[in-house]
Amino acid sequence: MPVTMQETMSAIRKYAPNFVAKVGMILGSGLGSIADQITNPITIPYQAIPGLHSGAVQGHASLLILGHLNGVPVVCLKGRLHLYEGVPYESIRTFVRIIKQLGAHSVIITGAAGSMQEDMGPGEVMMISDHINFHPGNPLVGPNDESIGERFFSMENAYDEELRNIMFDVSEKLKIELFEGVYLSVLGPSFETPAEIRMFQSWGGNAVGMSVVPEVLVARHCGLRVLGLAAITNLAVGLSTEKVTHNGTLHFGELTARKLIKLIPEFIKELDRAG
Ligand code: HPA
């Protein structure tokens, strides 16, 4: 029997009966340390939440955390579900809809990515302006629940321009360089071939990664505003003599996390101020 959203939420409500979030965060590989800034956290392991398949990849901690960041109530998903683990679309939908169900209006979606441009190296942050969905599917495939969102929904301005402008101002204030570009999603778990990277570059992609896009699709379907941040962990294959490895991803994820630890709380404060 499939798990209903009601069952998922009642499990969460046992831990936090009255918590209302304003902003959600999804933290990818090596970026979990951002959650350490959350004050008075209520921490729920994914295993305790029906409908969430627990992640098994090294560096993914798999905790739902409710608390405050810079005084703003947030819901944080630390450790994500990846389709390459064999997680069903249904779990990806549940994963993102928890954020909406807890009251958030916006979600910050972070993920490790390989850069397809040489001037944007490991340790940089790329704010996502748009994406190319190269996943062989879409988590909204299946019967549509009209109470959640429309069957055919727009992906124009999916990476909300107002949110991007706020983040740009924050990055200028904090003097942290922020790149901007198009995120191209692949299923993984294999890294790309050099020929694939050349093709993706010719399509207009600036960074490539194995996450973000399925979640953004679910988020837009249910009306969450999205800020997407790609943590550049490596130059994509063929652009450098360095080998692309998962350990390298975690190492440079940590480096980028140090920037995101400054950017994200300030962004959340400014977003809340903007109303
Ligand atoms: N390719 C795909 N996904 C990634 C990469 C990459 O080079 N780096 C981090 N995630």
mmCIF file of N, CA and C in Angstrom, residues 68-139:
data_model
loop_
_atom_site.group_PDB
_atom_site.id
_atom_site.type_symbol
_atom_site.label_atom_id
_atom_site.label_comp_id
_atom_site.label_asym_id
_atom_site.label_seq_id
_atom_site.Cartn_x
_atom_site.Cartn_y
_atom_site.Cartn_z
ATOM 1 N N HIS A 68 15.128 27.293 13.666
ATOM 2 C CA HIS A 68 15.223 28.676 13.186
ATOM 3 C C HIS A 68 16.610 28.961 12.632
ATOM 4 N N LEU A 69 16.640 29.714 11.554
ATOM 5 C CA LEU A 69 17.904 30.158 10.967
ATOM 6 C C LEU A 69 17.811 31.673 10.850
ATOM 7 N N ASN A 70 18.702 32.357 11.577
ATOM 8 C CA ASN A 70 18.658 33.819 11.602
ATOM 9 C C ASN A 70 17.277 34.325 12.016
ATOM 10 N N GLY A 71 16.652 33.595 12.912
ATOM 11 C CA GLY A 71 15.350 34.014 13.445
ATOM 12 C C GLY A 71 14.154 33.617 12.596
ATOM 13 N N VAL A 72 14.393 32.968 11.480
ATOM 14 C CA VAL A 72 13.299 32.606 10.562
ATOM 15 C C VAL A 72 13.034 31.098 10.681
ATOM 16 N N PRO A 73 11.764 30.697 10.849
ATOM 17 C CA PRO A 73 11.484 29.258 10.955
ATOM 18 C C PRO A 73 11.739 28.524 9.631
ATOM 19 N N VAL A 74 12.537 27.473 9.723
ATOM 20 C CA VAL A 74 12.919 26.746 8.503
ATOM 21 C C VAL A 74 12.692 25.240 8.671
ATOM 22 N N VAL A 75 12.513 24.584 7.549
ATOM 23 C CA VAL A 75 12.510 23.123 7.513
ATOM 24 C C VAL A 75 13.654 22.707 6.599
ATOM 25 N N CYS A 76 14.511 21.865 7.134
ATOM 26 C CA CYS A 76 15.710 21.495 6.391
ATOM 27 C C CYS A 76 15.722 19.988 6.128
ATOM 28 N N LEU A 77 15.897 19.623 4.880
ATOM 29 C CA LEU A 77 16.085 18.216 4.528
ATOM 30 C C LEU A 77 17.573 18.022 4.294
ATOM 31 N N LYS A 78 18.209 17.377 5.274
ATOM 32 C CA LYS A 78 19.662 17.206 5.218
ATOM 33 C C LYS A 78 19.942 15.797 4.681
ATOM 34 N N GLY A 79 20.403 15.732 3.484
ATOM 35 C CA GLY A 79 20.553 14.438 2.813
ATOM 36 C C GLY A 79 19.370 14.234 1.901
ATOM 37 N N ARG A 80 19.618 14.012 0.632
ATOM 38 C CA ARG A 80 18.497 13.910 -0.298
ATOM 39 C C ARG A 80 18.318 12.503 -0.833
ATOM 40 N N LEU A 81 17.215 12.341 -1.519
ATOM 41 C CA LEU A 81 16.907 11.071 -2.171
ATOM 42 C C LEU A 81 17.332 11.215 -3.632
ATOM 43 N N HIS A 82 18.092 10.258 -4.115
ATOM 44 C CA HIS A 82 18.529 10.320 -5.510
ATOM 45 C C HIS A 82 17.850 9.234 -6.328
ATOM 46 N N LEU A 83 17.455 9.595 -7.502
ATOM 47 C CA LEU A 83 16.810 8.602 -8.376
ATOM 48 C C LEU A 83 17.769 7.471 -8.715
ATOM 49 N N TYR A 84 19.080 7.774 -8.757
ATOM 50 C CA TYR A 84 20.047 6.718 -9.101
ATOM 51 C C TYR A 84 20.160 5.648 -8.012
ATOM 52 N N GLU A 85 19.599 5.920 -6.819
ATOM 53 C CA GLU A 85 19.572 4.893 -5.773
ATOM 54 C C GLU A 85 18.403 3.932 -5.972
ATOM 55 N N GLY A 86 17.565 4.258 -6.936
ATOM 56 C CA GLY A 86 16.399 3.414 -7.173
ATOM 57 C C GLY A 86 15.177 3.908 -6.411
ATOM 58 N N VAL A 87 15.270 5.120 -5.861
ATOM 59 C CA VAL A 87 14.157 5.729 -5.133
ATOM 60 C C VAL A 87 13.009 5.992 -6.127
ATOM 61 N N PRO A 88 11.787 5.640 -5.751
ATOM 62 C CA PRO A 88 10.678 5.897 -6.692
ATOM 63 C C PRO A 88 10.310 7.386 -6.735
ATOM 64 N N TYR A 89 9.702 7.794 -7.829
ATOM 65 C CA TYR A 89 9.244 9.190 -7.987
ATOM 66 C C TYR A 89 8.376 9.622 -6.806
ATOM 67 N N GLU A 90 7.569 8.673 -6.339
ATOM 68 C CA GLU A 90 6.643 8.983 -5.256
ATOM 69 C C GLU A 90 7.379 9.534 -4.025
ATOM 70 N N SER A 91 8.542 8.954 -3.718
ATOM 71 C CA SER A 91 9.309 9.426 -2.554
ATOM 72 C C SER A 91 9.846 10.836 -2.795
ATOM 73 N N ILE A 92 10.226 11.119 -4.036
ATOM 74 C CA ILE A 92 10.727 12.470 -4.358
ATOM 75 C C ILE A 92 9.589 13.484 -4.184
ATOM 76 N N ARG A 93 8.399 13.083 -4.589
ATOM 77 C CA ARG A 93 7.247 13.984 -4.445
ATOM 78 C C ARG A 93 6.973 14.239 -2.949
ATOM 79 N N THR A 94 6.962 13.168 -2.167
ATOM 80 C CA THR A 94 6.704 13.304 -0.726
ATOM 81 C C THR A 94 7.755 14.199 -0.082
ATOM 82 N N PHE A 95 8.998 13.952 -0.433
ATOM 83 C CA PHE A 95 10.156 14.666 0.099
ATOM 84 C C PHE A 95 9.967 16.189 -0.012
ATOM 85 N N VAL A 96 9.587 16.641 -1.193
ATOM 86 C CA VAL A 96 9.461 18.089 -1.416
ATOM 87 C C VAL A 96 8.147 18.619 -0.832
ATOM 88 N N ARG A 97 7.110 17.805 -0.924
ATOM 89 C CA ARG A 97 5.802 18.292 -0.456
ATOM 90 C C ARG A 97 5.745 18.448 1.057
ATOM 91 N N ILE A 98 6.615 17.768 1.787
ATOM 92 C CA ILE A 98 6.719 17.974 3.247
ATOM 93 C C ILE A 98 6.992 19.461 3.516
ATOM 94 N N ILE A 99 7.842 20.054 2.709
ATOM 95 C CA ILE A 99 8.220 21.462 2.892
ATOM 96 C C ILE A 99 6.988 22.353 2.743
ATOM 97 N N LYS A 100 6.223 22.074 1.714
ATOM 98 C CA LYS A 100 4.997 22.841 1.452
ATOM 99 C C LYS A 100 3.986 22.623 2.583
ATOM 100 N N GLN A 101 3.835 21.348 2.984
ATOM 101 C CA GLN A 101 2.863 21.000 4.022
ATOM 102 C C GLN A 101 3.200 21.653 5.358
ATOM 103 N N LEU A 102 4.470 21.916 5.599
ATOM 104 C CA LEU A 102 4.869 22.561 6.854
ATOM 105 C C LEU A 102 4.724 24.081 6.790
ATOM 106 N N GLY A 103 4.228 24.590 5.663
ATOM 107 C CA GLY A 103 3.871 26.003 5.578
ATOM 108 C C GLY A 103 4.837 26.894 4.821
ATOM 109 N N ALA A 104 5.936 26.337 4.313
ATOM 110 C CA ALA A 104 6.932 27.187 3.646
ATOM 111 C C ALA A 104 6.392 27.759 2.333
ATOM 112 N N HIS A 105 6.860 28.973 1.999
ATOM 113 C CA HIS A 105 6.501 29.571 0.705
ATOM 114 C C HIS A 105 7.623 29.399 -0.313
ATOM 115 N N SER A 106 8.837 29.164 0.187
ATOM 116 C CA SER A 106 9.997 29.096 -0.705
ATOM 117 C C SER A 106 10.907 27.964 -0.288
ATOM 118 N N VAL A 107 11.736 27.507 -1.211
ATOM 119 C CA VAL A 107 12.697 26.461 -0.886
ATOM 120 C C VAL A 107 14.040 26.762 -1.550
ATOM 121 N N ILE A 108 15.090 26.545 -0.780
ATOM 122 C CA ILE A 108 16.450 26.686 -1.307
ATOM 123 C C ILE A 108 16.951 25.276 -1.607
ATOM 124 N N ILE A 109 17.274 25.022 -2.858
ATOM 125 C CA ILE A 109 17.693 23.669 -3.245
ATOM 126 C C ILE A 109 19.165 23.723 -3.646
ATOM 127 N N THR A 110 19.981 23.004 -2.897
ATOM 128 C CA THR A 110 21.421 23.006 -3.173
ATOM 129 C C THR A 110 21.848 21.637 -3.695
ATOM 130 N N GLY A 111 22.918 21.611 -4.451
ATOM 131 C CA GLY A 111 23.426 20.323 -4.922
ATOM 132 C C GLY A 111 24.830 20.466 -5.466
ATOM 133 N N ALA A 112 25.593 19.389 -5.332
ATOM 134 C CA ALA A 112 26.938 19.385 -5.911
ATOM 135 C C ALA A 112 26.820 19.315 -7.431
ATOM 136 N N ALA A 113 27.779 19.938 -8.122
ATOM 137 C CA ALA A 113 27.741 19.906 -9.588
ATOM 138 C C ALA A 113 29.145 20.047 -10.154
ATOM 139 N N GLY A 114 29.301 19.557 -11.359
ATOM 140 C CA GLY A 114 30.541 19.740 -12.103
ATOM 141 C C GLY A 114 30.390 20.963 -12.998
ATOM 142 N N SER A 115 31.439 21.771 -13.069
ATOM 143 C CA SER A 115 31.378 22.973 -13.895
ATOM 144 C C SER A 115 31.740 22.657 -15.337
ATOM 145 N N MET A 116 31.000 23.232 -16.267
ATOM 146 C CA MET A 116 31.317 23.062 -17.687
ATOM 147 C C MET A 116 31.940 24.322 -18.272
ATOM 148 N N GLN A 117 32.368 25.224 -17.405
ATOM 149 C CA GLN A 117 33.129 26.389 -17.880
ATOM 150 C C GLN A 117 34.384 26.557 -17.020
ATOM 151 N N GLU A 118 35.516 26.791 -17.720
ATOM 152 C CA GLU A 118 36.810 26.736 -17.035
ATOM 153 C C GLU A 118 37.000 27.809 -15.958
ATOM 154 N N ASP A 119 36.357 28.969 -16.143
ATOM 155 C CA ASP A 119 36.560 30.057 -15.162
ATOM 156 C C ASP A 119 35.726 29.852 -13.887
ATOM 157 N N MET A 120 34.955 28.787 -13.834
ATOM 158 C CA MET A 120 34.136 28.515 -12.640
ATOM 159 C C MET A 120 34.637 27.190 -12.047
ATOM 160 N N GLY A 121 35.593 27.279 -11.133
ATOM 161 C CA GLY A 121 36.287 26.081 -10.660
ATOM 162 C C GLY A 121 35.711 25.508 -9.378
ATOM 163 N N PRO A 122 36.331 24.434 -8.858
ATOM 164 C CA PRO A 122 35.890 23.825 -7.602
ATOM 165 C C PRO A 122 35.877 24.843 -6.470
ATOM 166 N N GLY A 123 34.837 24.785 -5.647
ATOM 167 C CA GLY A 123 34.718 25.722 -4.525
ATOM 168 C C GLY A 123 33.829 26.911 -4.839
ATOM 169 N N GLU A 124 33.458 27.084 -6.105
ATOM 170 C CA GLU A 124 32.593 28.221 -6.461
ATOM 171 C C GLU A 124 31.117 27.857 -6.255
ATOM 172 N N VAL A 125 30.303 28.901 -6.183
ATOM 173 C CA VAL A 125 28.853 28.704 -6.089
ATOM 174 C C VAL A 125 28.215 29.229 -7.364
ATOM 175 N N MET A 126 27.389 28.410 -7.990
ATOM 176 C CA MET A 126 26.635 28.877 -9.164
ATOM 177 C C MET A 126 25.150 28.942 -8.818
ATOM 178 N N MET A 127 24.615 30.158 -8.848
ATOM 179 C CA MET A 127 23.172 30.300 -8.666
ATOM 180 C C MET A 127 22.510 29.851 -9.973
ATOM 181 N N ILE A 128 21.493 29.033 -9.837
ATOM 182 C CA ILE A 128 20.881 28.438 -11.034
ATOM 183 C C ILE A 128 19.833 29.404 -11.605
ATOM 184 N N SER A 129 19.998 29.758 -12.882
ATOM 185 C CA SER A 129 19.047 30.669 -13.532
ATOM 186 C C SER A 129 17.988 29.886 -14.297
ATOM 187 N N ASP A 130 18.320 28.653 -14.673
ATOM 188 C CA ASP A 130 17.392 27.831 -15.451
ATOM 189 C C ASP A 130 17.985 26.422 -15.504
ATOM 190 N N HIS A 131 17.206 25.471 -15.998
ATOM 191 C CA HIS A 131 17.775 24.128 -16.104
ATOM 192 C C HIS A 131 17.420 23.438 -17.415
ATOM 193 N N ILE A 132 18.159 22.380 -17.695
ATOM 194 C CA ILE A 132 17.816 21.463 -18.786
ATOM 195 C C ILE A 132 17.613 20.100 -18.112
ATOM 196 N N ASN A 133 16.409 19.555 -18.264
ATOM 197 C CA ASN A 133 16.104 18.274 -17.617
ATOM 198 C C ASN A 133 16.538 17.130 -18.529
ATOM 199 N N PHE A 134 17.682 16.559 -18.216
ATOM 200 C CA PHE A 134 18.168 15.420 -18.989
ATOM 201 C C PHE A 134 17.961 14.111 -18.222
ATOM 202 N N HIS A 135 17.206 14.192 -17.102
ATOM 203 C CA HIS A 135 16.775 12.954 -16.438
ATOM 204 C C HIS A 135 15.830 12.235 -17.402
ATOM 205 N N PRO A 136 15.906 10.912 -17.436
ATOM 206 C CA PRO A 136 14.989 10.201 -18.342
ATOM 207 C C PRO A 136 13.594 10.072 -17.729
ATOM 208 N N GLY A 137 13.040 11.159 -17.260
ATOM 209 C CA GLY A 137 11.716 11.081 -16.662
ATOM 210 C C GLY A 137 11.391 12.338 -15.904
ATOM 211 N N ASN A 138 10.240 12.288 -15.220
ATOM 212 C CA ASN A 138 9.754 13.456 -14.493
ATOM 213 C C ASN A 138 8.944 12.923 -13.307
ATOM 214 N N PRO A 139 9.218 13.408 -12.093
ATOM 215 C CA PRO A 139 8.521 12.859 -10.919
ATOM 216 C C PRO A 139 7.028 13.148 -10.890
#
